[in-house]
Amino acid sequence: MGLLSLEDTIKEKLKDRKNAHFMLVDGMSKLLTEKVKNCQSLDFQVSGVKWRLVIRLSRGRKDHLSFVLEITDEKCTGSTWDVKFNFKIGIVPQTGPDYCFVLVGHQNEKKRSQGLANFISHTDLKERFLVNDKAGFYAEISDVQPNFPVTRIPRTMGTAERFKLIEFSPKNSRFTWKITQFSSFDGEEHSSYEFTVGPRRWKLVMYPKGNGDGKGNSLSLYLFASDYVTNGPKGGTLAIYKLRVLDQLNRNHCETECRYWFPYNPVNQMDSLWGRPKFLPLEELHKSSRGFLVNDQIYIGVEISIVSTTEYL
């Protein structure tokens, strides 16, 4: 009988680790080569408190990954909340014992995350745990003692998710918005039609005369993450993308790269908007030699290079 897949190995462990959450990261090479700076799990609940796993590039040692556990619970607001707990963080191997560390946790307003800044080296990860560009990380939490009331829902087994990083070719992720009669636009804000890339619908949002720090001096440009087109969990979506205004004469486009974790928050949709308030100075926009505005026509675009998707295992 052959080895279990990493997915099946994780599913087997869920039976015995009821207070654990596993995150299978599919696309680890994008993190190790710094195309992506961090990966984060869905929120999950243990002992009435919500948590999240975060894997990121180590800030101290470039050849290491850090692994932290964060409290994300909406009850943890203000300056007086406090949670004490024990936890274990580790990586799932295909065979043999886990690579793990047992830690004592104590989080509050001043310290909302804990873990190890230099959790594992890139070399050890590649040699011992990376399988088909995938690695399985987990945290197991126990003895949770919050100083505020919670509703503890007993867990019968652990939980797990697949976090996948998808890289797109430009032809499949580029959207261009052609605007005619630009000078006749009324109102502060204008939006493009929605388009789909990865698990969500998106649209461009433009302020012709600027907003925020760009009000009155710049064209402001943003990407907005709308609804999901998949049936999976509605957590945050990481997107790496370029916003641009096209130079119609010389192809010397104005563009900037952005990266942002777009939450899913129907109540406060402004959380799902990210870009640049000072994207293009109005003085530059209206210079005929720059080619951004020709015959009162402008082309605004976005190219999304990497998007994350999440599904339950």
CSV table of C-alpha atoms in Angstrom, one decimal:
chain,number,residue,atom,x,y,z
A,1,MET,CA,0.0,0.0,0.0
A,2,GLY,CA,1.4,3.4,-1.1
A,3,LEU,CA,1.8,6.6,0.9
A,4,LEU,CA,-1.3,8.6,1.6
A,5,SER,CA,-1.6,11.9,-0.1
A,6,LEU,CA,-1.0,15.0,2.0
A,7,GLU,CA,-4.7,15.7,1.9
A,8,ASP,CA,-5.6,12.2,3.1
A,9,THR,CA,-2.9,12.4,5.8
A,10,ILE,CA,-4.5,15.6,7.2
A,11,LYS,CA,-8.0,14.1,7.1
A,12,GLU,CA,-6.8,11.1,9.1
A,13,LYS,CA,-5.4,13.4,11.8
A,14,LEU,CA,-8.7,15.3,12.2
A,15,LYS,CA,-10.2,12.4,14.0
A,16,ASP,CA,-7.8,12.5,16.9
A,17,ARG,CA,-7.1,16.3,17.1
A,18,LYS,CA,-10.5,17.9,17.8
A,19,ASN,CA,-9.0,21.2,18.8
A,20,ALA,CA,-6.7,21.6,15.8
A,21,HIS,CA,-7.0,23.5,12.6
A,22,PHE,CA,-5.0,22.5,9.5
A,23,MET,CA,-4.1,24.7,6.6
A,24,LEU,CA,-2.8,22.9,3.4
A,25,VAL,CA,-1.0,25.6,1.4
A,26,ASP,CA,-1.0,24.7,-2.3
A,27,GLY,CA,1.5,26.9,-4.1
A,28,MET,CA,4.3,27.2,-1.5
A,29,SER,CA,6.9,28.2,-4.2
A,30,LYS,CA,5.1,31.6,-4.6
A,31,LEU,CA,5.8,32.2,-0.9
A,32,LEU,CA,9.4,30.9,-0.9
A,33,THR,CA,10.3,33.0,-4.0
A,34,GLU,CA,8.6,36.1,-2.4
A,35,LYS,CA,5.9,36.6,-5.0
A,36,VAL,CA,3.6,36.4,-2.0
A,37,LYS,CA,4.5,37.7,1.5
A,38,ASN,CA,2.1,35.7,3.6
A,39,CYS,CA,-0.7,33.1,3.7
A,40,GLN,CA,-3.5,33.1,6.2
A,41,SER,CA,-6.2,30.7,7.1
A,42,LEU,CA,-9.9,31.2,7.5
A,43,ASP,CA,-11.1,32.1,11.0
A,44,PHE,CA,-11.8,29.1,13.1
A,45,GLN,CA,-13.2,28.6,16.6
A,46,VAL,CA,-11.8,26.7,19.5
A,47,SER,CA,-13.2,27.0,23.1
A,48,GLY,CA,-15.5,29.9,22.1
A,49,VAL,CA,-12.7,32.1,20.7
A,50,LYS,CA,-11.9,32.8,17.0
A,51,TRP,CA,-8.4,32.3,15.7
A,52,ARG,CA,-6.3,32.4,12.5
A,53,LEU,CA,-3.1,30.9,11.3
A,54,VAL,CA,-0.5,33.1,9.5
A,55,ILE,CA,2.5,31.8,7.6
A,56,ARG,CA,4.9,34.5,6.3
A,57,LEU,CA,8.4,35.2,5.3
A,58,SER,CA,10.6,35.7,8.3
A,59,ARG,CA,11.6,39.3,8.9
A,60,GLY,CA,14.8,38.3,10.7
A,61,ARG,CA,16.2,35.6,8.5
A,62,LYS,CA,15.4,35.6,4.8
A,63,ASP,CA,15.7,31.9,4.4
A,64,HIS,CA,13.1,31.0,7.1
A,65,LEU,CA,9.3,31.1,7.5
A,66,SER,CA,7.5,32.4,10.5
A,67,PHE,CA,4.3,30.8,11.9
A,68,VAL,CA,2.0,32.7,14.2
A,69,LEU,CA,-1.5,32.2,15.7
A,70,GLU,CA,-3.7,35.2,15.9
A,71,ILE,CA,-6.9,35.9,17.8
A,72,THR,CA,-9.5,37.4,15.5
A,73,ASP,CA,-12.5,37.3,17.8
A,74,GLU,CA,-14.9,40.3,17.6
A,75,LYS,CA,-15.2,40.1,21.4
A,76,CYS,CA,-11.6,41.0,21.7
A,77,THR,CA,-12.0,44.8,21.5
A,78,GLY,CA,-10.9,47.6,23.8
A,79,SER,CA,-7.9,47.4,26.2
A,80,THR,CA,-9.0,45.0,28.9
A,81,TRP,CA,-9.5,41.6,27.1
A,82,ASP,CA,-7.1,38.9,27.9
A,83,VAL,CA,-6.8,35.2,26.8
A,84,LYS,CA,-4.4,32.6,28.2
A,85,PHE,CA,-4.0,29.2,26.5
A,86,ASN,CA,-1.6,26.5,25.5
A,87,PHE,CA,-0.9,25.7,21.8
A,88,LYS,CA,1.2,23.6,19.5
A,89,ILE,CA,2.2,24.7,16.0
A,90,GLY,CA,3.6,22.3,13.4
A,91,ILE,CA,3.9,20.9,9.9
A,92,VAL,CA,2.4,17.6,8.7
A,93,PRO,CA,4.9,15.1,7.3
A,94,GLN,CA,3.9,12.3,4.9
A,95,THR,CA,5.6,9.8,7.1
A,96,GLY,CA,7.2,9.9,10.6
A,97,PRO,CA,6.6,12.3,13.5
A,98,ASP,CA,5.3,15.9,13.1
A,99,TYR,CA,7.7,18.8,13.2
A,100,CYS,CA,6.1,20.9,16.0
A,101,PHE,CA,6.6,23.2,18.9
A,102,VAL,CA,4.6,23.4,22.1
A,103,LEU,CA,4.1,27.0,23.4
A,104,VAL,CA,2.4,28.9,26.2
A,105,GLY,CA,0.0,31.6,24.8
A,106,HIS,CA,-1.1,34.8,26.4
A,107,GLN,CA,-2.7,37.4,24.1
A,108,ASN,CA,-4.3,40.8,24.7
A,109,GLU,CA,-4.7,44.2,23.0
A,110,LYS,CA,-0.9,44.7,23.1
A,111,LYS,CA,-0.1,41.2,21.8
A,112,ARG,CA,-2.6,39.8,19.4
A,113,SER,CA,-0.4,37.1,17.9
A,114,GLN,CA,2.2,34.5,19.0
A,115,GLY,CA,4.3,31.9,17.4
A,116,LEU,CA,7.9,31.5,16.1
A,117,ALA,CA,9.6,34.2,14.0
A,118,ASN,CA,12.0,31.5,12.5
A,119,PHE,CA,9.8,28.5,12.5
A,120,ILE,CA,11.5,26.5,9.7
A,121,SER,CA,14.2,27.1,7.1
A,122,HIS,CA,13.4,26.9,3.4
A,123,THR,CA,15.8,24.1,3.1
A,124,ASP,CA,14.3,21.9,5.8
A,125,LEU,CA,10.8,22.6,4.4
A,126,LYS,CA,11.8,21.6,0.9
A,127,GLU,CA,13.7,18.5,1.9
A,128,ARG,CA,11.3,17.1,4.5
A,129,PHE,CA,7.8,18.4,4.0
A,130,LEU,CA,7.1,19.9,0.6
A,131,VAL,CA,5.1,17.6,-1.6
A,132,ASN,CA,4.1,18.7,-5.1
A,133,ASP,CA,4.5,22.4,-4.0
A,134,LYS,CA,2.2,21.7,-1.0
A,135,ALA,CA,2.8,21.9,2.7
A,136,GLY,CA,0.4,21.3,5.6
A,137,PHE,CA,0.6,23.6,8.7
A,138,TYR,CA,-1.5,23.3,11.8
A,139,ALA,CA,-2.2,24.7,15.3
A,140,GLU,CA,-3.7,22.8,18.2
A,141,ILE,CA,-5.1,24.9,21.0
A,142,SER,CA,-6.0,23.8,24.6
A,143,ASP,CA,-6.7,25.2,28.1
A,144,VAL,CA,-8.2,28.4,26.7
A,145,GLN,CA,-8.9,30.9,29.6
A,146,PRO,CA,-10.5,34.2,28.4
A,147,ASN,CA,-11.4,36.9,30.9
A,148,PHE,CA,-14.7,37.5,29.1
A,149,PRO,CA,-17.7,35.3,28.7
A,150,VAL,CA,-17.8,32.9,25.7
A,151,THR,CA,-20.0,30.2,24.4
A,152,ARG,CA,-18.0,27.0,24.2
A,153,ILE,CA,-19.1,24.7,21.4
A,154,PRO,CA,-17.4,21.3,21.8
A,155,ARG,CA,-15.6,20.1,18.7
A,156,THR,CA,-15.9,16.4,17.7
A,157,MET,CA,-13.0,16.6,15.3
A,158,GLY,CA,-10.4,19.0,13.9
A,159,THR,CA,-11.0,21.3,11.0
A,160,ALA,CA,-9.0,21.7,7.8
A,161,GLU,CA,-8.8,23.9,4.7
A,162,ARG,CA,-6.9,24.1,1.4
A,163,PHE,CA,-5.4,27.5,0.7
A,164,LYS,CA,-4.4,27.7,-2.9
A,165,LEU,CA,-2.4,30.4,-4.7
A,166,ILE,CA,-3.3,30.7,-8.4
A,167,GLU,CA,-1.1,32.5,-10.9
A,168,PHE,CA,-2.8,33.9,-14.0
A,169,SER,CA,-1.4,34.7,-17.5
A,170,PRO,CA,-2.1,38.4,-18.5
A,171,LYS,CA,-4.5,37.4,-21.2
A,172,ASN,CA,-6.8,35.7,-18.6
A,173,SER,CA,-6.6,38.3,-15.9
A,174,ARG,CA,-6.4,41.7,-17.7
A,175,PHE,CA,-9.4,44.0,-17.8
A,176,THR,CA,-9.6,47.3,-19.6
A,177,TRP,CA,-12.3,49.9,-19.0
A,178,LYS,CA,-12.7,52.4,-21.9
A,179,ILE,CA,-14.3,55.7,-20.9
A,180,THR,CA,-15.5,58.2,-23.6
A,181,GLN,CA,-16.5,61.7,-22.9
A,182,PHE,CA,-14.4,61.7,-19.8
A,183,SER,CA,-14.8,65.4,-19.1
A,184,SER,CA,-18.6,65.0,-18.9
A,185,PHE,CA,-18.5,62.6,-15.9
A,186,ASP,CA,-20.6,63.9,-13.1
A,187,GLY,CA,-20.3,62.9,-9.5
A,188,GLU,CA,-17.3,61.9,-7.4
A,189,GLU,CA,-17.2,58.1,-8.0
A,190,HIS,CA,-17.6,55.9,-11.1
A,191,SER,CA,-17.4,52.1,-11.4
A,192,SER,CA,-16.7,49.7,-14.3
A,193,TYR,CA,-18.7,46.6,-15.1
A,194,GLU,CA,-17.9,43.6,-13.0
A,195,PHE,CA,-15.6,40.9,-14.2
A,196,THR,CA,-14.5,37.5,-12.8
A,197,VAL,CA,-11.0,36.3,-11.9
A,198,GLY,CA,-10.5,33.4,-9.6
A,199,PRO,CA,-13.2,32.9,-7.0
A,200,ARG,CA,-14.7,36.4,-7.0
A,201,ARG,CA,-16.1,39.2,-9.1
A,202,TRP,CA,-14.2,42.4,-9.3
A,203,LYS,CA,-14.6,46.0,-10.6
A,204,LEU,CA,-12.6,49.1,-10.9
A,205,VAL,CA,-13.6,52.2,-9.0
A,206,MET,CA,-12.3,55.6,-10.2
A,207,TYR,CA,-12.6,59.1,-8.7
A,208,PRO,CA,-11.9,61.5,-11.7
A,209,LYS,CA,-11.0,64.4,-9.3
A,210,GLY,CA,-9.6,62.3,-6.5
A,211,ASN,CA,-10.6,61.3,-3.0
A,212,GLY,CA,-8.9,61.1,0.3
A,213,ASP,CA,-5.3,62.5,0.0
A,214,GLY,CA,-5.8,62.7,-3.8
A,215,LYS,CA,-8.9,64.9,-3.7
A,216,GLY,CA,-8.5,67.9,-6.0
A,217,ASN,CA,-5.0,66.9,-7.1
A,218,SER,CA,-5.1,63.3,-8.5
A,219,LEU,CA,-7.1,60.7,-10.2
A,220,SER,CA,-7.8,58.0,-7.6
A,221,LEU,CA,-8.1,54.4,-8.7
A,222,TYR,CA,-9.1,51.2,-6.8
A,223,LEU,CA,-9.9,47.6,-7.2
A,224,PHE,CA,-13.1,46.4,-5.5
A,225,ALA,CA,-13.7,42.7,-4.6
A,226,SER,CA,-17.4,41.8,-4.9
A,227,ASP,CA,-19.3,38.6,-4.4
A,228,TYR,CA,-17.9,35.0,-4.7
A,229,VAL,CA,-18.7,32.9,-7.7
A,230,THR,CA,-17.8,29.7,-5.9
A,231,ASN,CA,-19.7,27.8,-3.2
A,232,GLY,CA,-16.7,27.7,-0.9
A,233,PRO,CA,-16.1,29.6,2.4
A,234,LYS,CA,-16.3,33.3,2.2
A,235,GLY,CA,-13.1,34.4,3.8
A,236,GLY,CA,-10.4,36.8,2.8
A,237,THR,CA,-8.9,36.8,-0.7
A,238,LEU,CA,-5.3,37.7,-1.4
A,239,ALA,CA,-4.8,39.5,-4.7
A,240,ILE,CA,-1.6,40.8,-6.3
A,241,TYR,CA,-2.4,43.1,-9.2
A,242,LYS,CA,-1.4,46.1,-11.3
A,243,LEU,CA,-3.6,49.2,-11.7
A,244,ARG,CA,-2.9,51.3,-14.8
A,245,VAL,CA,-3.9,54.2,-17.0
A,246,LEU,CA,-2.8,53.5,-20.6
A,247,ASP,CA,-0.7,55.9,-22.5
A,248,GLN,CA,-2.4,55.9,-25.9
A,249,LEU,CA,0.5,57.6,-27.8
A,250,ASN,CA,3.7,56.2,-26.5
A,251,ARG,CA,2.7,53.1,-24.5
A,252,ASN,CA,4.5,54.6,-21.4
A,253,HIS,CA,1.6,53.6,-19.1
A,254,CYS,CA,1.1,54.8,-15.6
A,255,GLU,CA,0.9,51.7,-13.4
A,256,THR,CA,1.5,50.5,-9.9
A,257,GLU,CA,1.5,47.1,-8.2
A,258,CYS,CA,-0.7,46.5,-5.3
A,259,ARG,CA,-1.2,43.5,-2.9
A,260,TYR,CA,-4.1,43.3,-0.5
A,261,TRP,CA,-6.2,40.8,1.5
A,262,PHE,CA,-9.7,41.6,0.4
A,263,PRO,CA,-12.1,40.6,3.2
A,264,TYR,CA,-15.7,39.5,2.5
A,265,ASN,CA,-17.7,42.2,4.4
A,266,PRO,CA,-21.2,42.9,2.9
A,267,VAL,CA,-21.9,45.3,5.8
A,268,ASN,CA,-18.8,47.6,5.2
A,269,GLN,CA,-17.9,47.3,1.6
A,270,MET,CA,-15.2,49.9,1.8
A,271,ASP,CA,-13.1,47.2,3.5
A,272,SER,CA,-13.1,45.4,0.1
A,273,LEU,CA,-11.7,48.4,-1.8
A,274,TRP,CA,-7.9,48.9,-2.3
A,275,GLY,CA,-5.8,51.1,-4.5
A,276,ARG,CA,-4.2,54.5,-4.7
A,277,PRO,CA,-5.8,57.8,-3.8
A,278,LYS,CA,-2.9,59.6,-5.6
A,279,PHE,CA,-2.7,57.3,-8.6
A,280,LEU,CA,-2.2,59.9,-11.3
A,281,PRO,CA,-1.7,63.7,-10.8
A,282,LEU,CA,-4.4,65.6,-12.6
A,283,GLU,CA,-1.7,67.8,-14.1
A,284,GLU,CA,-0.2,64.8,-15.8
A,285,LEU,CA,-3.5,63.3,-16.8
A,286,HIS,CA,-4.4,66.5,-18.8
A,287,LYS,CA,-1.0,66.9,-20.5
A,288,SER,CA,-1.7,66.2,-24.1
A,289,SER,CA,1.9,64.9,-24.6
A,290,ARG,CA,1.5,62.2,-22.0
A,291,GLY,CA,-1.3,60.4,-24.0
A,292,PHE,CA,-3.5,59.4,-21.1
A,293,LEU,CA,-6.5,61.5,-22.3
A,294,VAL,CA,-6.9,61.6,-26.0
A,295,ASN,CA,-10.0,63.1,-27.7
A,296,ASP,CA,-11.7,63.1,-24.2
A,297,GLN,CA,-11.1,59.3,-24.0
A,298,ILE,CA,-9.2,57.3,-21.4
A,299,TYR,CA,-8.4,53.6,-20.9
A,300,ILE,CA,-8.1,52.4,-17.3
A,301,GLY,CA,-7.0,48.8,-16.6
A,302,VAL,CA,-6.1,46.2,-14.1
A,303,GLU,CA,-4.0,43.0,-14.4
A,304,ILE,CA,-4.4,40.5,-11.6
A,305,SER,CA,-1.4,38.1,-11.4
A,306,ILE,CA,-2.1,36.0,-8.3
A,307,VAL,CA,-5.3,35.3,-6.4
A,308,SER,CA,-5.9,33.0,-3.5
A,309,THR,CA,-8.8,30.5,-3.1
A,310,THR,CA,-9.9,28.6,-0.1
A,311,GLU,CA,-12.0,25.5,0.3
A,312,TYR,CA,-12.7,23.1,3.2
A,313,LEU,CA,-10.9,19.7,3.2
